[in-house]
């Protein structure tokens, strides 16, 4: 393997390799959706091989939270919690971007302080949220029919992203990635299956993309060039998502992104639906399709092995590759891939919520530190 372990420049940053930690919701914050010691340990372990880490999806407001104990970036306490994570990551020589998130209709009143979830249109998702019941146990809960946002409220959410971007900068992140994937608010606006609006945020693809690009403009105004990124899942169906013409929709977005000096565009391959494998379809939009239109740096994600990661870089369809599930159970994944060492299998039952089990107790391979 050569290409995966060759250096690359992302924005202003020189990275020693191209193995990226994918954004992973692990639901392990402390009171107030604040990152604490457990998260400091988790990220420190995964920073030990250098490279680029992307944070858990992090909400810009209480209404942005789909899963109990997910982190936020709307209070000073959250900002300070993240600062401790970032300082630890930097001390290991790695870089970290914050994934900024608004769940839209994927949020649940049980996690939002009773506020009713919002979306472009009052259409329901048939996925589940994770909430805490009266006994304190984490349980799955059916989503509700969201309330359609009025035009002024959409502008207010753009401002929440701007505020989150300012706090992220204050905390010391190296950059921010907008979570435009997996059926959350940006995607709910972008796809015509979930956006039935007839104001300037609905209808044509230009209108459906307006919320995304308005937010991108706001966040770039805080961070400047090379420090803002976007994640998309052009063929994802997670969140009961659909679009009548994904190639046209995502082609439009990819083309317009050429006007932005982004750090990178992060594309999830069609073979993954949220966190599970799905059958691929003729109409799928891949990172290969996106990289033909988008001229900047591309990170591909979704079901990669060391070999397929090497291949997609060799083929020129991506510049870096993000790993999710395998980075959960292999905190030193880049070392293991580089040396061809065996990988520890992951345990799904400890993905979401809980303590250090399945979080910070996956041991590094003893051979990698020798
Ligand atoms: C436990 C878990 C949590 C995830 N949370 C997020 C998230 O917060 N944001 C996001 O964009 N993707 C999230 N994903 C998707 C991953 O980033 C990645 O796209 C997916 O796991 C496929 O990559 P893999 O095959 O390498 O695991 C999550 C996946 C898992 C397994």
Tab-separated table of C-alpha atoms and ligand atoms in Angstrom:
chain	number	residue	atom	x	y	z
A	1	UNK	CA	0.000	0.000	0.000
A	2	UNK	CA	1.507	3.251	-1.061
A	3	UNK	CA	-1.062	5.847	-1.896
A	4	UNK	CA	-3.057	5.548	1.334
A	5	UNK	CA	0.138	6.259	3.242
A	6	UNK	CA	1.468	9.068	1.123
A	7	UNK	CA	1.161	12.629	2.380
A	8	UNK	CA	-1.572	15.010	1.273
A	9	UNK	CA	-2.495	18.627	1.807
A	10	UNK	CA	-6.074	19.253	3.005
A	11	UNK	CA	-6.852	22.944	3.212
A	12	UNK	CA	-3.722	24.385	4.844
A	13	UNK	CA	-2.842	21.109	6.593
A	14	UNK	CA	-0.127	18.641	5.590
A	15	UNK	CA	-1.359	15.173	6.540
A	16	UNK	CA	1.038	12.231	6.734
A	17	UNK	CA	-1.569	9.716	5.465
A	18	UNK	CA	-5.048	9.499	3.968
A	19	UNK	CA	-6.926	7.334	6.491
A	20	UNK	CA	-9.637	9.503	8.067
A	21	UNK	CA	-11.786	8.849	11.145
A	22	UNK	CA	-15.390	9.052	9.857
A	23	UNK	CA	-17.848	11.096	11.921
A	24	UNK	CA	-19.430	8.729	14.465
A	25	UNK	CA	-22.290	9.423	16.866
A	26	UNK	CA	-21.397	7.535	20.043
A	27	UNK	CA	-23.769	9.187	22.542
A	28	UNK	CA	-21.252	9.548	25.375
A	29	UNK	CA	-21.423	13.200	26.406
A	30	UNK	CA	-21.884	14.446	29.950
A	31	UNK	CA	-24.764	16.581	31.297
A	32	UNK	CA	-25.713	19.377	28.906
A	33	UNK	CA	-24.436	17.524	25.788
A	34	UNK	CA	-20.893	18.457	26.832
A	35	UNK	CA	-17.867	16.336	25.807
A	36	UNK	CA	-16.105	15.027	28.930
A	37	UNK	CA	-13.166	12.831	29.963
A	38	UNK	CA	-14.491	9.732	28.212
A	39	UNK	CA	-14.583	11.542	24.881
A	40	UNK	CA	-11.115	13.009	25.479
A	41	UNK	CA	-9.767	9.452	25.882
A	42	UNK	CA	-11.642	8.144	22.843
A	43	UNK	CA	-10.348	10.822	20.486
A	44	UNK	CA	-6.833	10.733	21.946
A	45	UNK	CA	-6.628	7.016	21.150
A	46	UNK	CA	-7.713	7.592	17.566
A	47	UNK	CA	-5.323	10.529	17.154
A	48	UNK	CA	-2.331	8.367	17.974
A	49	UNK	CA	-1.676	7.623	14.282
A	50	UNK	CA	-1.887	11.289	13.222
A	51	UNK	CA	-4.031	12.180	10.208
A	52	UNK	CA	-7.503	13.717	10.118
A	53	UNK	CA	-10.334	13.001	12.560
A	54	UNK	CA	-13.937	14.107	12.069
A	55	UNK	CA	-16.018	14.525	15.221
A	56	UNK	CA	-19.351	13.010	16.240
A	57	UNK	CA	-22.282	14.814	14.583
A	58	UNK	CA	-22.665	17.898	16.794
A	59	UNK	CA	-25.905	19.831	17.002
A	60	UNK	CA	-26.089	23.602	16.582
A	61	UNK	CA	-29.242	23.808	18.727
A	62	UNK	CA	-31.291	21.536	21.016
A	63	UNK	CA	-33.707	21.057	18.122
A	64	UNK	CA	-30.840	19.614	16.093
A	65	UNK	CA	-30.356	16.561	18.322
A	66	UNK	CA	-31.654	13.174	17.165
A	67	UNK	CA	-29.911	10.998	19.741
A	68	UNK	CA	-29.722	11.440	23.501
A	69	UNK	CA	-26.246	12.353	24.824
A	70	UNK	CA	-24.997	13.479	21.404
A	71	UNK	CA	-22.739	16.556	21.632
A	72	UNK	CA	-23.709	20.151	20.989
A	73	UNK	CA	-21.944	23.343	19.924
A	74	UNK	CA	-24.367	26.008	21.132
A	75	UNK	CA	-23.206	26.639	24.738
A	76	UNK	CA	-19.944	27.877	26.284
A	77	UNK	CA	-19.706	24.621	28.310
A	78	UNK	CA	-19.885	22.555	25.144
A	79	UNK	CA	-17.222	24.737	23.543
A	80	UNK	CA	-14.938	24.253	26.553
A	81	UNK	CA	-15.585	20.487	26.559
A	82	UNK	CA	-14.566	20.298	22.912
A	83	UNK	CA	-11.453	22.387	23.611
A	84	UNK	CA	-10.168	19.649	25.911
A	85	UNK	CA	-10.743	17.045	23.179
A	86	UNK	CA	-9.003	19.214	20.588
A	87	UNK	CA	-5.974	19.961	22.769
A	88	UNK	CA	-5.517	16.216	23.372
A	89	UNK	CA	-5.838	15.432	19.651
A	90	UNK	CA	-3.348	18.152	18.715
A	91	UNK	CA	-0.861	16.902	21.286
A	92	UNK	CA	-0.781	13.633	19.293
A	93	UNK	CA	-0.137	15.458	16.018
A	94	UNK	CA	-3.561	14.830	14.450
A	95	UNK	CA	-6.109	17.299	13.041
A	96	UNK	CA	-9.792	17.422	13.915
A	97	UNK	CA	-12.822	18.860	12.107
A	98	UNK	CA	-16.183	19.364	13.808
A	99	UNK	CA	-19.188	17.814	12.063
A	100	UNK	CA	-21.966	20.405	12.412
A	101	UNK	CA	-25.468	18.986	12.493
A	102	UNK	CA	-29.155	19.749	12.543
A	103	UNK	CA	-31.389	16.674	12.630
A	104	UNK	CA	-34.568	18.380	11.378
A	105	UNK	CA	-37.371	15.822	11.347
A	106	UNK	CA	-35.032	13.132	12.713
A	107	UNK	CA	-35.087	14.923	16.091
A	108	UNK	CA	-37.441	13.741	18.826
A	109	UNK	CA	-39.284	15.873	21.420
A	110	UNK	CA	-37.710	13.641	24.105
A	111	UNK	CA	-34.270	15.147	23.285
A	112	UNK	CA	-35.189	18.710	22.422
A	113	UNK	CA	-36.513	19.987	25.737
A	114	UNK	CA	-40.045	19.438	24.475
A	115	UNK	CA	-39.648	21.611	21.352
A	116	UNK	CA	-41.396	20.104	18.354
A	117	UNK	CA	-39.063	18.898	15.566
A	118	UNK	CA	-38.944	21.015	12.424
A	119	UNK	CA	-38.402	20.273	8.728
A	120	UNK	CA	-38.925	21.845	5.311
A	121	UNK	CA	-42.332	20.135	5.093
A	122	UNK	CA	-44.620	18.344	7.540
A	123	UNK	CA	-43.645	14.864	6.370
A	124	UNK	CA	-42.571	12.120	8.692
A	125	UNK	CA	-39.479	9.877	8.683
A	126	UNK	CA	-40.021	6.235	9.572
A	127	UNK	CA	-36.644	5.847	11.301
A	128	UNK	CA	-36.254	5.886	15.083
A	129	UNK	CA	-34.627	8.304	17.500
A	130	UNK	CA	-32.764	7.247	20.664
A	131	UNK	CA	-34.197	8.798	23.821
A	132	UNK	CA	-33.963	8.154	27.558
A	133	UNK	CA	-37.078	6.694	29.223
A	134	UNK	CA	-38.354	7.447	32.764
A	135	UNK	CA	-36.026	4.772	34.193
A	136	UNK	CA	-33.033	6.396	32.532
A	137	UNK	CA	-32.562	3.618	29.964
A	138	UNK	CA	-31.841	4.472	26.342
A	139	UNK	CA	-34.717	3.295	24.144
A	140	UNK	CA	-35.736	3.680	20.500
A	141	UNK	CA	-38.639	6.034	19.871
A	142	UNK	CA	-40.818	6.545	16.804
A	143	UNK	CA	-40.354	9.866	15.097
A	144	UNK	CA	-43.163	12.397	14.884
A	145	UNK	CA	-44.654	14.410	12.040
A	146	UNK	CA	-42.473	17.563	12.089
A	147	UNK	CA	-43.687	21.137	11.853
A	148	UNK	CA	-42.870	22.908	8.577
A	149	UNK	CA	-40.460	25.819	9.123
A	150	UNK	CA	-41.517	29.296	8.104
A	151	UNK	CA	-39.108	31.343	6.010
A	152	UNK	CA	-37.813	33.451	8.900
A	153	UNK	CA	-37.089	30.355	10.966
A	154	UNK	CA	-34.891	28.975	8.184
A	155	UNK	CA	-32.793	32.140	8.316
A	156	UNK	CA	-32.558	31.728	12.092
A	157	UNK	CA	-31.152	28.204	11.678
A	158	UNK	CA	-28.503	29.561	9.288
A	159	UNK	CA	-27.544	31.920	12.133
A	160	UNK	CA	-27.342	28.994	14.548
A	161	UNK	CA	-24.800	27.412	12.213
A	162	UNK	CA	-22.871	30.675	12.119
A	163	UNK	CA	-22.854	30.787	15.928
A	164	UNK	CA	-21.763	27.125	16.099
A	165	UNK	CA	-18.971	27.879	13.617
A	166	UNK	CA	-17.785	30.745	15.835
A	167	UNK	CA	-17.782	28.537	18.925
A	168	UNK	CA	-15.965	25.799	16.978
A	169	UNK	CA	-13.280	28.293	16.024
A	170	UNK	CA	-12.980	29.512	19.592
A	171	UNK	CA	-12.620	25.890	20.766
A	172	UNK	CA	-9.670	25.443	18.394
A	173	UNK	CA	-11.002	22.992	15.802
A	174	UNK	CA	-8.972	22.807	12.593
A	175	UNK	CA	-12.123	23.201	10.521
A	176	UNK	CA	-15.784	22.261	10.260
A	177	UNK	CA	-17.749	19.817	8.123
A	178	UNK	CA	-21.451	20.443	7.463
A	179	UNK	CA	-23.482	17.255	7.855
A	180	UNK	CA	-25.333	17.243	4.571
A	181	UNK	CA	-25.754	13.439	4.599
A	182	UNK	CA	-27.917	10.649	6.048
A	183	UNK	CA	-31.352	12.239	5.971
A	184	UNK	CA	-30.808	15.213	8.296
A	185	UNK	CA	-31.930	18.800	7.760
A	186	UNK	CA	-29.717	19.781	4.793
A	187	UNK	CA	-30.717	16.657	2.909
A	188	UNK	CA	-34.381	17.140	3.836
A	189	UNK	CA	-34.236	20.489	2.036
A	190	UNK	CA	-32.186	19.215	-0.888
A	191	UNK	CA	-34.238	16.176	-1.917
A	192	UNK	CA	-37.645	16.621	-3.507
A	193	UNK	CA	-39.163	13.680	-1.582
A	194	UNK	CA	-38.996	15.692	1.656
A	195	UNK	CA	-39.184	19.268	0.403
A	196	UNK	CA	-42.642	20.308	-0.825
A	197	UNK	CA	-42.227	24.025	-0.113
A	198	UNK	CA	-43.355	26.735	-2.462
A	199	UNK	CA	-41.234	29.609	-1.142
A	200	UNK	CA	-37.641	30.351	-2.206
A	201	UNK	CA	-36.413	27.254	-0.288
A	202	UNK	CA	-38.477	24.731	-2.285
A	203	UNK	CA	-39.347	23.720	-5.831
A	204	UNK	CA	-36.369	23.989	-8.201
A	205	UNK	CA	-33.029	22.445	-7.247
A	206	UNK	CA	-31.612	25.962	-6.897
A	207	UNK	CA	-34.262	26.704	-4.290
A	208	UNK	CA	-33.927	23.361	-2.519
A	209	UNK	CA	-30.155	23.894	-2.259
A	210	UNK	CA	-30.558	27.454	-0.933
A	211	UNK	CA	-30.531	26.509	2.746
A	212	UNK	CA	-27.324	24.500	2.250
A	213	UNK	CA	-25.508	27.226	0.326
A	214	UNK	CA	-26.743	30.036	2.604
A	215	UNK	CA	-25.336	28.065	5.531
A	216	UNK	CA	-22.108	27.359	3.682
A	217	UNK	CA	-21.724	31.088	3.019
A	218	UNK	CA	-22.340	31.881	6.695
A	219	UNK	CA	-19.837	29.294	7.923
A	220	UNK	CA	-17.189	30.223	5.338
A	221	UNK	CA	-17.554	33.855	6.429
A	222	UNK	CA	-16.440	32.723	9.901
A	223	UNK	CA	-13.708	30.281	8.881
A	224	UNK	CA	-12.365	31.526	5.567
A	225	UNK	CA	-11.126	29.303	2.720
A	226	UNK	CA	-9.767	25.780	3.158
A	227	UNK	CA	-11.329	25.177	6.553
A	228	UNK	CA	-14.936	24.293	5.709
A	229	UNK	CA	-16.118	20.962	4.285
A	230	UNK	CA	-19.351	19.214	3.388
A	231	UNK	CA	-20.539	15.611	3.760
A	232	UNK	CA	-23.129	14.218	1.331
A	233	UNK	CA	-24.770	10.811	0.836
A	234	UNK	CA	-26.039	11.207	-2.730
A	235	UNK	CA	-27.640	7.753	-2.777
A	236	UNK	CA	-28.438	7.315	0.878
A	237	UNK	CA	-32.008	6.372	1.750
A	238	UNK	CA	-31.585	6.516	5.541
A	239	UNK	CA	-34.227	8.790	7.043
A	240	UNK	CA	-36.923	7.748	4.526
A	241	UNK	CA	-35.200	9.887	1.901
A	242	UNK	CA	-35.880	9.962	-1.841
A	243	UNK	CA	-35.280	12.187	-4.829
A	244	UNK	CA	-36.749	11.989	-8.330
A	245	UNK	CA	-33.375	12.728	-9.989
A	246	UNK	CA	-30.340	12.264	-7.726
A	247	UNK	CA	-27.846	12.791	-10.570
A	248	UNK	CA	-29.339	16.188	-11.363
A	249	UNK	CA	-29.661	17.208	-7.703
A	250	UNK	CA	-26.191	16.190	-6.594
A	251	UNK	CA	-24.585	17.182	-9.900
A	252	UNK	CA	-25.908	20.685	-9.317
A	253	UNK	CA	-24.487	20.764	-5.790
A	254	UNK	CA	-21.099	19.363	-6.873
A	255	UNK	CA	-20.852	21.942	-9.660
A	256	UNK	CA	-21.642	24.859	-7.378
A	257	UNK	CA	-19.153	23.659	-4.771
A	258	UNK	CA	-16.424	24.438	-7.304
A	259	UNK	CA	-17.019	28.105	-6.473
A	260	UNK	CA	-16.010	27.459	-2.858
A	261	UNK	CA	-12.464	26.846	-1.631
A	262	UNK	CA	-13.572	23.953	0.573
A	263	UNK	CA	-11.177	21.806	2.599
A	264	UNK	CA	-12.856	18.757	1.032
A	265	UNK	CA	-16.089	17.189	-0.159
A	266	UNK	CA	-16.924	13.996	1.750
A	267	UNK	CA	-19.032	11.470	-0.180
A	268	UNK	CA	-20.678	8.327	1.210
A	269	UNK	CA	-20.805	5.496	-1.313
A	270	UNK	CA	-24.206	4.035	-2.289
A	271	UNK	CA	-23.435	0.644	-0.769
A	272	UNK	CA	-24.032	2.095	2.716
A	273	UNK	CA	-27.397	3.166	4.110
A	274	UNK	CA	-26.600	5.037	7.329
A	275	UNK	CA	-24.607	2.331	9.090
A	276	UNK	CA	-25.646	-0.830	7.227
A	277	UNK	CA	-24.935	-2.251	3.781
A	278	UNK	CA	-27.646	-1.814	1.119
A	279	UNK	CA	-28.124	-3.140	-2.417
A	280	UNK	CA	-26.911	-0.679	-5.045
A	281	UNK	CA	-29.099	0.628	-7.901
A	282	UNK	CA	-28.604	1.848	-11.453
A	283	UNK	CA	-29.465	5.405	-10.450
A	284	UNK	CA	-26.837	5.585	-7.709
A	285	UNK	CA	-24.500	8.551	-7.466
A	286	UNK	CA	-20.994	7.525	-6.388
A	287	UNK	CA	-17.858	9.391	-5.372
A	288	UNK	CA	-16.639	8.618	-8.882
A	289	UNK	CA	-19.607	10.600	-10.277
A	290	UNK	CA	-19.083	13.448	-7.822
A	291	UNK	CA	-15.329	13.643	-8.405
A	292	UNK	CA	-15.929	14.036	-12.147
A	293	UNK	CA	-17.781	17.282	-11.438
A	294	UNK	CA	-16.198	18.538	-8.229
A	295	UNK	CA	-12.580	19.567	-8.776
A	296	UNK	CA	-11.377	19.828	-5.161
A	297	UNK	CA	-10.258	17.234	-2.615
A	298	UNK	CA	-12.649	14.286	-2.121
A	299	UNK	CA	-12.968	11.960	0.858
A	300	UNK	CA	-14.862	8.743	0.103
A	301	UNK	CA	-16.533	6.669	2.838
A	302	UNK	CA	-18.660	3.586	3.225
A	303	UNK	CA	-17.644	-0.047	3.453
A	304	UNK	CA	-13.960	0.412	2.588
A	305	UNK	CA	-11.165	-2.058	3.292
A	306	UNK	CA	-7.470	-1.198	3.091
A	307	UNK	CA	-7.393	-2.664	-0.436
A	308	UNK	CA	-10.486	-0.904	-1.791
A	309	UNK	CA	-9.308	2.363	-0.232
A	310	UNK	CA	-5.988	2.013	-2.006
A	311	UNK	CA	-7.838	1.256	-5.241
A	312	UNK	CA	-10.198	4.249	-5.212
A	313	UNK	CA	-7.253	6.587	-4.648
A	314	UNK	CA	-5.305	4.858	-7.437
A	315	UNK	CA	-8.335	5.250	-9.734
A	316	UNK	CA	-8.440	8.976	-8.983
A	317	UNK	CA	-12.020	9.005	-7.655
A	318	UNK	CA	-11.043	10.038	-4.130
A	319	UNK	CA	-8.026	11.552	-2.373
A	320	UNK	CA	-8.651	10.227	1.148
A	321	UNK	CA	-10.844	7.491	2.628
A	322	UNK	CA	-12.835	7.641	5.867
A	323	UNK	CA	-13.427	4.562	7.990
A	324	UNK	CA	-16.236	4.275	10.518
A	325	UNK	CA	-16.979	0.906	12.054
A	326	UNK	CA	-13.436	-0.442	11.736
A	327	UNK	CA	-12.016	2.672	13.416
A	328	UNK	CA	-14.390	2.033	16.354
A	329	UNK	CA	-12.816	-1.330	17.145
A	330	UNK	CA	-9.292	-0.493	15.948
A	331	UNK	CA	-8.163	2.770	17.549
A	332	UNK	CA	-4.827	2.424	15.733
A	333	UNK	CA	-6.443	1.598	12.381
A	334	UNK	CA	-3.955	3.530	10.201
A	335	UNK	CA	-1.038	1.593	11.742
A	336	UNK	CA	-2.806	-1.703	11.246
A	337	UNK	CA	-3.694	-0.996	7.633
A	338	UNK	CA	-0.161	0.147	6.889
A	339	UNK	CA	1.362	-2.998	8.356
A	340	UNK	CA	-1.355	-5.392	7.148
A	341	UNK	CA	-2.127	-6.464	10.715
A	342	UNK	CA	-5.364	-8.240	11.648
A	343	UNK	CA	-8.363	-6.065	12.507
A	344	UNK	CA	-10.478	-6.475	15.656
A	345	UNK	CA	-14.183	-6.957	14.830
A	346	UNK	CA	-16.623	-4.351	16.154
A	347	UNK	CA	-19.518	-4.931	18.542
A	348	UNK	CA	-22.702	-3.183	17.406
A	349	UNK	CA	-24.322	-3.440	20.830
A	350	UNK	CA	-21.911	-0.817	22.218
A	351	UNK	CA	-22.051	1.629	19.269
A	352	UNK	CA	-24.591	3.972	20.832
A	353	UNK	CA	-24.455	5.147	24.437
A	354	UNK	CA	-23.052	3.546	27.552
A	355	UNK	CA	-19.662	3.739	29.209
A	356	UNK	CA	-16.088	2.949	28.201
A	357	UNK	CA	-17.035	-0.576	27.117
A	358	UNK	CA	-16.911	-0.749	23.352
A	359	UNK	CA	-15.673	2.850	23.366
A	360	UNK	CA	-12.215	3.244	24.855
A	361	UNK	CA	-11.417	-0.361	25.775
A	362	UNK	CA	-10.411	-1.630	22.317
A	363	UNK	CA	-6.706	-2.246	22.795
A	364	UNK	CA	-4.209	-1.141	20.174
A	365	UNK	CA	-2.504	-4.078	18.451
A	366	UNK	CA	0.694	-4.758	20.469
A	367	UNK	CA	2.595	-5.259	17.213
A	368	UNK	CA	1.790	-1.744	16.016
A	369	UNK	CA	3.563	-0.082	18.896
A	370	UNK	CA	6.633	-2.365	18.675
B	1	LIG	C1	-22.034	4.103	15.389
B	1	LIG	C2	-22.100	4.944	14.147
B	1	LIG	C3	-22.391	6.287	14.243
B	1	LIG	C4	-22.400	7.111	13.109
B	1	LIG	N1	-22.598	8.453	13.248
B	1	LIG	C5	-22.446	9.267	12.187
B	1	LIG	C6	-22.456	10.682	12.345
B	1	LIG	O1	-22.542	11.205	13.465
B	1	LIG	N2	-22.327	11.435	11.236
B	1	LIG	C7	-22.192	10.895	9.983
B	1	LIG	O2	-22.069	11.626	9.002
B	1	LIG	N3	-22.148	9.557	9.814
B	1	LIG	C8	-22.255	8.739	10.876
B	1	LIG	N4	-22.135	7.383	10.713
B	1	LIG	C9	-21.799	6.855	9.380
B	1	LIG	C10	-20.284	6.685	9.247
B	1	LIG	O3	-19.622	7.941	9.264
B	1	LIG	C11	-19.919	5.949	7.931
B	1	LIG	O4	-20.384	6.701	6.832
B	1	LIG	C12	-20.520	4.563	7.902
B	1	LIG	O5	-20.254	3.863	9.109
B	1	LIG	C13	-19.950	3.747	6.738
B	1	LIG	O6	-18.542	3.643	6.852
B	1	LIG	P1	-17.866	2.251	7.359
B	1	LIG	O7	-18.319	1.185	6.387
B	1	LIG	O8	-16.382	2.508	7.275
B	1	LIG	O9	-18.343	1.982	8.729
B	1	LIG	C14	-22.150	6.539	11.828
B	1	LIG	C15	-21.871	5.178	11.739
B	1	LIG	C16	-21.825	4.382	12.877
B	1	LIG	C17	-21.457	2.925	12.742
